[in-house]
Short mmCIF file of N, CA and C in Angstrom, two decimals:
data_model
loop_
_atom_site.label_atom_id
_atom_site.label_comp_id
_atom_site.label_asym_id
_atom_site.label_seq_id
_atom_site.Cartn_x
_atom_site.Cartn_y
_atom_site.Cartn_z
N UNK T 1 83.27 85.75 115.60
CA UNK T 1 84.69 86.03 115.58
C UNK T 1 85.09 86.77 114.31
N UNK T 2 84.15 86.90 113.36
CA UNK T 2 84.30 87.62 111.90
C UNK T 2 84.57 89.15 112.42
N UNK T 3 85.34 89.99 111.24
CA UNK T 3 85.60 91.10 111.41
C UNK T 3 84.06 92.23 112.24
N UNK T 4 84.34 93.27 112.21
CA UNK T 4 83.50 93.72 113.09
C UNK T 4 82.57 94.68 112.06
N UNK T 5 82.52 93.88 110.53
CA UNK T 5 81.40 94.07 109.80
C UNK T 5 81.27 94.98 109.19
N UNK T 6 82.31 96.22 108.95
CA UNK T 6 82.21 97.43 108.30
C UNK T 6 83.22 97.78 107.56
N UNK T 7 82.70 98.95 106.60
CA UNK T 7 83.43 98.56 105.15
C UNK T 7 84.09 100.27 106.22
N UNK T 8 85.84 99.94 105.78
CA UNK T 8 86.76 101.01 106.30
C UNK T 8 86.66 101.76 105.24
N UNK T 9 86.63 103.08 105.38
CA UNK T 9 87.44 104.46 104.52
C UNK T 9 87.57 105.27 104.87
N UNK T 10 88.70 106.17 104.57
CA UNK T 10 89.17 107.08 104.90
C UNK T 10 89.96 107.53 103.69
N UNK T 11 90.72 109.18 104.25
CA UNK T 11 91.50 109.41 103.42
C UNK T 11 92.99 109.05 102.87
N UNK T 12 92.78 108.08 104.03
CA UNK T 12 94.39 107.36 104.08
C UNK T 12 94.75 107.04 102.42
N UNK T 13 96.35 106.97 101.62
CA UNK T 13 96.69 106.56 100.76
C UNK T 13 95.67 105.22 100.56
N UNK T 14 95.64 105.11 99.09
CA UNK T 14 95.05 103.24 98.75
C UNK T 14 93.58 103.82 98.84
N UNK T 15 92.57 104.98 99.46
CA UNK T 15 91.32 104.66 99.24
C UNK T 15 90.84 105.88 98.33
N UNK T 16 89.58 105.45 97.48
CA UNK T 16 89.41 106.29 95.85
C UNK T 16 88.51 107.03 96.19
N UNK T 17 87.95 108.08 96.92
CA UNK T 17 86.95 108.69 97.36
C UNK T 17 85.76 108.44 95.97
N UNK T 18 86.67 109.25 95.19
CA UNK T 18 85.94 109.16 93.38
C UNK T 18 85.80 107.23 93.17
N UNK T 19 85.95 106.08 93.37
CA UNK T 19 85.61 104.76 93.21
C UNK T 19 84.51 105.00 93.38
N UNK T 20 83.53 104.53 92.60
CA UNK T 20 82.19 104.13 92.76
C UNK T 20 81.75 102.77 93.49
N UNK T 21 80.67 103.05 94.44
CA UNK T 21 80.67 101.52 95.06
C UNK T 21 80.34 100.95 94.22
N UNK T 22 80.69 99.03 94.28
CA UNK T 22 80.43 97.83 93.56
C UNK T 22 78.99 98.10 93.16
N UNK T 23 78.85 98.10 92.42
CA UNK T 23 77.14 97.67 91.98
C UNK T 23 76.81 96.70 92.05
N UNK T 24 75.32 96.39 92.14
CA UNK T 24 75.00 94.97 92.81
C UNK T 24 75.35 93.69 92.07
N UNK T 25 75.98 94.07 90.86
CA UNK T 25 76.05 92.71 90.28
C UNK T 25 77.44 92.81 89.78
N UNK T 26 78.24 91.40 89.17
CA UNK T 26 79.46 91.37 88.70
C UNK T 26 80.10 90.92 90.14
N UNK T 27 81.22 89.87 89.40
CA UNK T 27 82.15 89.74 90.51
C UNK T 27 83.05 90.51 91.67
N UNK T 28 82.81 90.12 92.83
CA UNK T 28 84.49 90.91 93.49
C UNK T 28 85.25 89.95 94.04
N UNK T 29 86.42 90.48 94.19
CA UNK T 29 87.99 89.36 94.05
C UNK T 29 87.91 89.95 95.84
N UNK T 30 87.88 89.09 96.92
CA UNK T 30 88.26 89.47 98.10
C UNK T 30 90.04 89.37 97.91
N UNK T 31 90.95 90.01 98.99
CA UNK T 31 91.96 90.08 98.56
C UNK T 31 92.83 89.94 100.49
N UNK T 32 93.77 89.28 100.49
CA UNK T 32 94.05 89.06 101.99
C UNK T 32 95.40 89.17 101.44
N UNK T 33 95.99 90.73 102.19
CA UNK T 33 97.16 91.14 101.41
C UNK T 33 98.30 90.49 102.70
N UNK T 34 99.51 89.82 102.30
CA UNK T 34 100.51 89.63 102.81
C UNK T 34 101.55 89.98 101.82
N UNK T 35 103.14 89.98 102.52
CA UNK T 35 104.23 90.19 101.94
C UNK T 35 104.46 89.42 101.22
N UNK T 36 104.18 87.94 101.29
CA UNK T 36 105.27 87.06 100.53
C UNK T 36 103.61 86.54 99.75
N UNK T 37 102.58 86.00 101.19
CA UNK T 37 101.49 85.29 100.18
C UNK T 37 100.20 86.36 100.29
N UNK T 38 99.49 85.97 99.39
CA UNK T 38 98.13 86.89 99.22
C UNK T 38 97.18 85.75 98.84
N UNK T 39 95.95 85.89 100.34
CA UNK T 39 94.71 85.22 99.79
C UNK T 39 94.03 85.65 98.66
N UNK T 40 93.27 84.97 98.29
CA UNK T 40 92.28 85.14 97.20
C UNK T 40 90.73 84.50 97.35
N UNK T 41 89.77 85.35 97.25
CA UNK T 41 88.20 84.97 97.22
C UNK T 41 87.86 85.41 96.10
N UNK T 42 86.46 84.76 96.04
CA UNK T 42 86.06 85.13 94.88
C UNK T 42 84.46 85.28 95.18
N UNK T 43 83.67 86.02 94.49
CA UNK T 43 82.19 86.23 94.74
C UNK T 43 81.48 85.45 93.41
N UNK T 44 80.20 84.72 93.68
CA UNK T 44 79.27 84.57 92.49
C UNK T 44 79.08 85.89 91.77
N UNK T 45 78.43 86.25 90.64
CA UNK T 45 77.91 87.09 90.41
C UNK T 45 77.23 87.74 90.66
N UNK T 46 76.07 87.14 91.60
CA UNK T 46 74.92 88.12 92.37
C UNK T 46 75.23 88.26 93.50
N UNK T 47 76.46 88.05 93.78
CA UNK T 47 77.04 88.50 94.89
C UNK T 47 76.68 87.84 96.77
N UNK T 48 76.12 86.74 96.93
CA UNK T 48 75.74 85.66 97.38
C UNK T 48 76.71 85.13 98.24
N UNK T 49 77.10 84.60 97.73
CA UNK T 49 78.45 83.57 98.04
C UNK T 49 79.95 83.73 97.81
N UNK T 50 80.92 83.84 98.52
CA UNK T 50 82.29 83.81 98.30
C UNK T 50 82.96 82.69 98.61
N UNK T 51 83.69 82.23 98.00
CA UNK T 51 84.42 81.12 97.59
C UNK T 51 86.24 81.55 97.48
N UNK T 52 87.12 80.84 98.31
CA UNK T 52 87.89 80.80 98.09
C UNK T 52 88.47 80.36 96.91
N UNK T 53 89.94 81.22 96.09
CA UNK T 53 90.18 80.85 95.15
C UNK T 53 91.49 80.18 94.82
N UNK T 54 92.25 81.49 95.61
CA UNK T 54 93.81 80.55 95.56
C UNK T 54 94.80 81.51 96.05
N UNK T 55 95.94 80.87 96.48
CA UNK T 55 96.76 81.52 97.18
C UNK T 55 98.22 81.62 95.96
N UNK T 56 98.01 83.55 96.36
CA UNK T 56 99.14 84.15 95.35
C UNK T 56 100.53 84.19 95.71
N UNK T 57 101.89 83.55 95.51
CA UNK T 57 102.77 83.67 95.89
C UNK T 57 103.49 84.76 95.39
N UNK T 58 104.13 85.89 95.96
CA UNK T 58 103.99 87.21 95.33
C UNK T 58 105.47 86.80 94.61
N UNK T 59 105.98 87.89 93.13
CA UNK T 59 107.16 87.80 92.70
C UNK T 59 107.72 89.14 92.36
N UNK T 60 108.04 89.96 91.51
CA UNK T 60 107.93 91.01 91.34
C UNK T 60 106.73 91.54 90.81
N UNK T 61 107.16 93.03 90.99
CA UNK T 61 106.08 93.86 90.56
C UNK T 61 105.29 93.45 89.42
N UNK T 62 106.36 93.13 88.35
CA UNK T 62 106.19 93.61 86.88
C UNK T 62 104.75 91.45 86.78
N UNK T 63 105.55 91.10 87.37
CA UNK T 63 104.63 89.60 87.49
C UNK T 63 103.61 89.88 88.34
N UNK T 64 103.65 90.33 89.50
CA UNK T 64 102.83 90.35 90.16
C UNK T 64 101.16 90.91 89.35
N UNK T 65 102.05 92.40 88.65
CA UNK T 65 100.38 93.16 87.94
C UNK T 65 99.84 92.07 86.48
N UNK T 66 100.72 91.74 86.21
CA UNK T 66 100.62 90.80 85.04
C UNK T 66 99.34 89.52 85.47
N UNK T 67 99.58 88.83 86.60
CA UNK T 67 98.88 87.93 87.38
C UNK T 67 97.46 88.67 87.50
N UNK T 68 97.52 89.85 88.28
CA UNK T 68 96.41 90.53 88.81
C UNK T 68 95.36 90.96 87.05
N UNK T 69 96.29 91.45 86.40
CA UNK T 69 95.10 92.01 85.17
C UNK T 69 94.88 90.67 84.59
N UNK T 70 95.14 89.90 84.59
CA UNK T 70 94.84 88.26 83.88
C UNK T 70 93.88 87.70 84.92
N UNK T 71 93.87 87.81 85.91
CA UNK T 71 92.79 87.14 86.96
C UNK T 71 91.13 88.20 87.26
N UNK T 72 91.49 89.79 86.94
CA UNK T 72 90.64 90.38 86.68
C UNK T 72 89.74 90.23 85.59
N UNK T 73 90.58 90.34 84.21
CA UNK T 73 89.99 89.73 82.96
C UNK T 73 89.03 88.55 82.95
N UNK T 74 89.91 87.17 83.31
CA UNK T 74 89.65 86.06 83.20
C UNK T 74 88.46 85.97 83.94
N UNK T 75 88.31 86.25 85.19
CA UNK T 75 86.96 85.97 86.12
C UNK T 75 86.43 87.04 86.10
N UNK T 76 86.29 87.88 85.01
CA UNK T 76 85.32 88.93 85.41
C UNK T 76 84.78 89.68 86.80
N UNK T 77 86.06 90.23 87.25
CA UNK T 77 85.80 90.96 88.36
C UNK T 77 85.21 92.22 88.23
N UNK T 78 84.94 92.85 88.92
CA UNK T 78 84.19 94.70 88.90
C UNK T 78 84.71 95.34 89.51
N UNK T 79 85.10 94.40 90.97
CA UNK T 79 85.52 95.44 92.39
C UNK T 79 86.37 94.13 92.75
N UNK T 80 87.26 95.09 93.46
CA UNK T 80 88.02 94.48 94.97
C UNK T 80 87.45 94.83 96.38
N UNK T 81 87.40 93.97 97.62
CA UNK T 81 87.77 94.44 98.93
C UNK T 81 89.10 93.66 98.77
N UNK T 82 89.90 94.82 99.87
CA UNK T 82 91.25 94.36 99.97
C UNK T 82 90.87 94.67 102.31
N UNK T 83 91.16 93.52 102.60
CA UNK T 83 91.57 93.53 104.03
C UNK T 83 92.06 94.15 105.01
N UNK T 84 91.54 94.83 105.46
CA UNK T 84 92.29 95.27 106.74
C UNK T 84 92.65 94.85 108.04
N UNK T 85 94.00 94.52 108.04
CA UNK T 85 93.92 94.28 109.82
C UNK T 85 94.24 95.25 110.95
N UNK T 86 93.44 95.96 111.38
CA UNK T 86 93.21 96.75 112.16
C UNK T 86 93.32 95.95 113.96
N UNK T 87 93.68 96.93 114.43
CA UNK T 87 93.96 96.26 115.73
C UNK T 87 92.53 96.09 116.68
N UNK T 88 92.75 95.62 117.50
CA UNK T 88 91.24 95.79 118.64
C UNK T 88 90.25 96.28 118.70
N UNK T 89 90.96 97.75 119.36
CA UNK T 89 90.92 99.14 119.30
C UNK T 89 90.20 99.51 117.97
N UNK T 90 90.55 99.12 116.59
CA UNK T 90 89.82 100.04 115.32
C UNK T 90 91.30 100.59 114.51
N UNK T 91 92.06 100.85 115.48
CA UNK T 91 93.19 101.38 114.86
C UNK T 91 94.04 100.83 114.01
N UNK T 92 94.80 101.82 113.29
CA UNK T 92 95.54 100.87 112.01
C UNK T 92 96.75 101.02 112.11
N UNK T 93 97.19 100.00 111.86
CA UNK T 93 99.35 100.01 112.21
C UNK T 93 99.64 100.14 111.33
N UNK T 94 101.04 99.64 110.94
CA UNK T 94 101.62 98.99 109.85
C UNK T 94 101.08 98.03 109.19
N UNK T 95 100.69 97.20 109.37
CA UNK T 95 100.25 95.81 108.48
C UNK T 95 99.05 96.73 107.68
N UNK T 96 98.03 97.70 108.38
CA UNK T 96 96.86 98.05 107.60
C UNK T 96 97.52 99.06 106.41
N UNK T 97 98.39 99.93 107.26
CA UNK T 97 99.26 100.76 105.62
C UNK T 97 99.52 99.79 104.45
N UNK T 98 99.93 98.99 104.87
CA UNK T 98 100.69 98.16 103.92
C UNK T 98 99.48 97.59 102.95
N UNK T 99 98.87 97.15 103.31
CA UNK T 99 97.56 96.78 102.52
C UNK T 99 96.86 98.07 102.19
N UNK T 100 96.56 98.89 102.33
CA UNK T 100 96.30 100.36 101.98
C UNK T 100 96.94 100.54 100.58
N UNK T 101 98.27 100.46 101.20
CA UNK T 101 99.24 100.93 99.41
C UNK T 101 98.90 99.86 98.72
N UNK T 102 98.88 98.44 99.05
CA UNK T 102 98.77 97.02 98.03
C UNK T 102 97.56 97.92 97.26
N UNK T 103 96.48 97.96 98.22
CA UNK T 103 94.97 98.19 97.27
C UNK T 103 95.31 99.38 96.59
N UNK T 104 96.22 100.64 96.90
CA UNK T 104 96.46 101.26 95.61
C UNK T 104 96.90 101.34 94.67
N UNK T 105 98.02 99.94 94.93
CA UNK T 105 98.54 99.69 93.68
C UNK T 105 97.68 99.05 92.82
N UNK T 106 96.96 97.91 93.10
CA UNK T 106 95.62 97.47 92.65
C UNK T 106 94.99 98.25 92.07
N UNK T 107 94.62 99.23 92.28
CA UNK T 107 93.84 100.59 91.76
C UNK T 107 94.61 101.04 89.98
N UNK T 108 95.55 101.36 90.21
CA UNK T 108 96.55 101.52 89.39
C UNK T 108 96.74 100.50 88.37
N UNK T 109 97.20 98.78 88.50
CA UNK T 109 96.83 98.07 87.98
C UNK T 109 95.86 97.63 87.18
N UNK T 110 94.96 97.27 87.91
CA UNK T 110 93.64 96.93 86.62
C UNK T 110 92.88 98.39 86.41
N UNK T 111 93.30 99.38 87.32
CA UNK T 111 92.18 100.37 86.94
C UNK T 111 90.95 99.80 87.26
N UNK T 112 90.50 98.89 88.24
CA UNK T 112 88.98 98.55 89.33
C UNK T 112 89.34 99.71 90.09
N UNK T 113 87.61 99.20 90.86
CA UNK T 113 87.90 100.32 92.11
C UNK T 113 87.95 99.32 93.50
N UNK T 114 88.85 99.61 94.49
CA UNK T 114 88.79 99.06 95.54
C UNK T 114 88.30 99.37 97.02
N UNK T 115 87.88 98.50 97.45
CA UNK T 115 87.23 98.65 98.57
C UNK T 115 87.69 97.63 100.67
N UNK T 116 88.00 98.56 101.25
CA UNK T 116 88.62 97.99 102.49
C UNK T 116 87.88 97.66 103.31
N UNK T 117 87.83 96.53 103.64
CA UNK T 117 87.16 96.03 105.17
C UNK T 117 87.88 95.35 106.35
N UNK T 118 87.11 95.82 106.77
CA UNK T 118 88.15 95.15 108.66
C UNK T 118 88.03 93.71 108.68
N UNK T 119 89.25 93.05 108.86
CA UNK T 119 89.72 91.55 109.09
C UNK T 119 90.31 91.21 109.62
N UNK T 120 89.87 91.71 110.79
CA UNK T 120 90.03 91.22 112.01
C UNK T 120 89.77 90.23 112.58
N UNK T 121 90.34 88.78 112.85
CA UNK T 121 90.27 87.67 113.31
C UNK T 121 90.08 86.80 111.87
N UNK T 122 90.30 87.17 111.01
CA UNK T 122 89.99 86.20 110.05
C UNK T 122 91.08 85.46 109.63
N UNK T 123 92.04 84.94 110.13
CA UNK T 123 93.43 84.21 110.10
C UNK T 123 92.57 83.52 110.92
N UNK T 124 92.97 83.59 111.90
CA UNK T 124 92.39 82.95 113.04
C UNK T 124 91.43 81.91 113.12
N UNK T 125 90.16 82.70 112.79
CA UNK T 125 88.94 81.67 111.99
C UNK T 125 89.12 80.90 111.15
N UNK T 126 89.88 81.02 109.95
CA UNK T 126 90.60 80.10 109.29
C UNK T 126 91.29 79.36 109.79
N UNK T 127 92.09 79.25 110.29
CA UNK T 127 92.84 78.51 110.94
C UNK T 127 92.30 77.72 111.62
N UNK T 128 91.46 77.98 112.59
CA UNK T 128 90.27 77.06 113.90
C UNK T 128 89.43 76.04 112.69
N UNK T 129 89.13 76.75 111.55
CA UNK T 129 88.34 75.86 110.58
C UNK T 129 89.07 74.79 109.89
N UNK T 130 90.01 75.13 109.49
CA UNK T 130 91.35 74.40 108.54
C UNK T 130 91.79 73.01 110.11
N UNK T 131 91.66 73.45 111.43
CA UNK T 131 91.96 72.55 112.26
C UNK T 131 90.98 71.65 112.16
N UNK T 132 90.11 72.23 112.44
CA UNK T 132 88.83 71.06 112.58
C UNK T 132 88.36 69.92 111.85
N UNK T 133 89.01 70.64 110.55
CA UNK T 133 88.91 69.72 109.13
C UNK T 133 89.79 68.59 109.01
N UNK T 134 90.94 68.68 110.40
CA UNK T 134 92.02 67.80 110.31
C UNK T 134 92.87 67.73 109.02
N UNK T 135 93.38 68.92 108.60
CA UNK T 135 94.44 69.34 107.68
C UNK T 135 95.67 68.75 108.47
N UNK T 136 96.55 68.83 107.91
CA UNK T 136 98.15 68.94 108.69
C UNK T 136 98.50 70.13 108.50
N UNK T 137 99.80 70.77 109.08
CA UNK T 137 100.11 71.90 109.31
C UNK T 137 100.44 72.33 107.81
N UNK T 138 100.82 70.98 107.12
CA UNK T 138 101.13 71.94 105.46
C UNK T 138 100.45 72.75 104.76
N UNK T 139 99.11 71.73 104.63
CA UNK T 139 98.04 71.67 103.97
C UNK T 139 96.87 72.79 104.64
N UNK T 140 97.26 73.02 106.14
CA UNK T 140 96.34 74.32 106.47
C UNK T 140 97.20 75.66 106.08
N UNK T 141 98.49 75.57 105.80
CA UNK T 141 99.34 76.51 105.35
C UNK T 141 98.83 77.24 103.80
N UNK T 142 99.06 76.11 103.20
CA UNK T 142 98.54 76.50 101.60
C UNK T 142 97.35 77.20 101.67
N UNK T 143 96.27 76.99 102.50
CA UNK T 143 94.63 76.96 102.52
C UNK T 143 94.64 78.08 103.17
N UNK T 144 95.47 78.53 104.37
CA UNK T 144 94.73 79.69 105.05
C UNK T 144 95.01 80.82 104.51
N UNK T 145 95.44 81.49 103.66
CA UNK T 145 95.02 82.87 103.43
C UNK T 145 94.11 82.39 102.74
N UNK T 146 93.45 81.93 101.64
CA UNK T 146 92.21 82.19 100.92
C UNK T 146 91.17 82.37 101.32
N UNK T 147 91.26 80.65 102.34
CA UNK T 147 90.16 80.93 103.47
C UNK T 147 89.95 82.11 104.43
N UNK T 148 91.17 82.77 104.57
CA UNK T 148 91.12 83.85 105.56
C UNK T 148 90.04 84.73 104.34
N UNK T 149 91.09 85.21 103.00
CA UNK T 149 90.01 85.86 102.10
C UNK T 149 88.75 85.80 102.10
N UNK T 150 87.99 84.46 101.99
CA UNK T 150 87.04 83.99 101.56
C UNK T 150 86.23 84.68 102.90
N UNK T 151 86.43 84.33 104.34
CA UNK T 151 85.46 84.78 105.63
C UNK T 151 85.48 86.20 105.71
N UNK T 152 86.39 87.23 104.92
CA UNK T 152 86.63 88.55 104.92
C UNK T 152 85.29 89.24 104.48
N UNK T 153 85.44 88.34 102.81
CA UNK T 153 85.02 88.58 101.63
C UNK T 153 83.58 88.90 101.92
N UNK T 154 82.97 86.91 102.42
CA UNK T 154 81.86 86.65 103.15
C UNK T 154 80.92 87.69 104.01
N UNK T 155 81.83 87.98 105.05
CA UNK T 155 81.50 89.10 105.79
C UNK T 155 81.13 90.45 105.27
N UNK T 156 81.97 90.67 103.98
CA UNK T 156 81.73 91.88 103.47
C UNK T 156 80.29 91.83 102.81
N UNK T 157 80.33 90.76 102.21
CA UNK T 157 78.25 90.68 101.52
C UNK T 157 77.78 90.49 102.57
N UNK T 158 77.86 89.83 103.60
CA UNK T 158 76.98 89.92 104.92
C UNK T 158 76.39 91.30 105.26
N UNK T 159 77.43 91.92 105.62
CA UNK T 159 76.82 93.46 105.83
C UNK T 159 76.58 94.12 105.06
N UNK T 160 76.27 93.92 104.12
CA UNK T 160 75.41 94.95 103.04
C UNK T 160 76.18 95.84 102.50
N UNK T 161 77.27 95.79 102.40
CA UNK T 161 78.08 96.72 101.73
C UNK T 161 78.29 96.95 100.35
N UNK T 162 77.98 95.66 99.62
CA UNK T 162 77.85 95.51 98.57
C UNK T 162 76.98 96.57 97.52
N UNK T 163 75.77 96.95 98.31
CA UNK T 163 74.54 97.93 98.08
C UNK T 163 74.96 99.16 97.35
#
């Protein structure tokens, strides 16, 4: 049910042709862009394992980049993937623009380079997981974007993109 495993680019706004891919080592921050909340993953260093980290409640701009270069710093990130939700089809609506510009503002911000992958069904999966665990509806609330992050993230070292 994980996204359909491939790292998106194009010339659409938000992607750095000039970004260099992640190199194999150093952290990346998976990133599950919403309006109000934003998941958060996080990678080991050898790039292995992703781990959910925490869910960003967005505020303004000027807080928002403040948050982002302090969480880059602090955990030693290298790279972002930032999420795409792309429809069925492959195609991208609104929700994928919107995360498009997030990851360029990101770009702009810490000055990383960012990287998009399809995340597609990964609410979802989270969610089916967060049930199973017998959360309550609060407590799978708080949890599911990260976790959504985290199976994005996951997926993204799965397929070798990392390379």
């Amino acid at each position: 049910m994980r996204g359909e495993g491939r790292e998106l680019t194009s010339d659409k706004p938000g992607f750095s042709p000039l970004a260099p891919r992640p190199s194999s080592l150093g952290r990346l921050l998976g990133v599950d862009y919403g309006k109000v909340r934003v998941g958060l993953a996080i990678t080991d260093p050898e790039r292995c394992l992703a781990s959910p980290l925490a869910t960003y409640i967005r505020r303004s701009a000027e807080q928002d980049a403040r948050f982002f270069r302090e969480l880059v710093k602090v955990e030693e990130i290298v790279a972002m993937v930032v999420g795409l939700p792309v429809h069925n089809d492959g195609r991208e609506g609104e929700q994928a623009a919107a995360a498009r510009a997030f990851g360029e503002w990101l770009v702009g911000t810490t000055r990383l380079p960012v990287h998009y992958f399809d995340e597609r069904f990964t609410t979802v999966e989270a969610e089916s997981l967060l049930l199973s665990a017998g959360l309550t509806n609060k407590r799978r609330k708080a949890r599911r974007d990260r976790v959504a992050a985290q199976i994005m993230l996951q997926s993204y070292l799965d397929s070798g993109s990392p390379s």
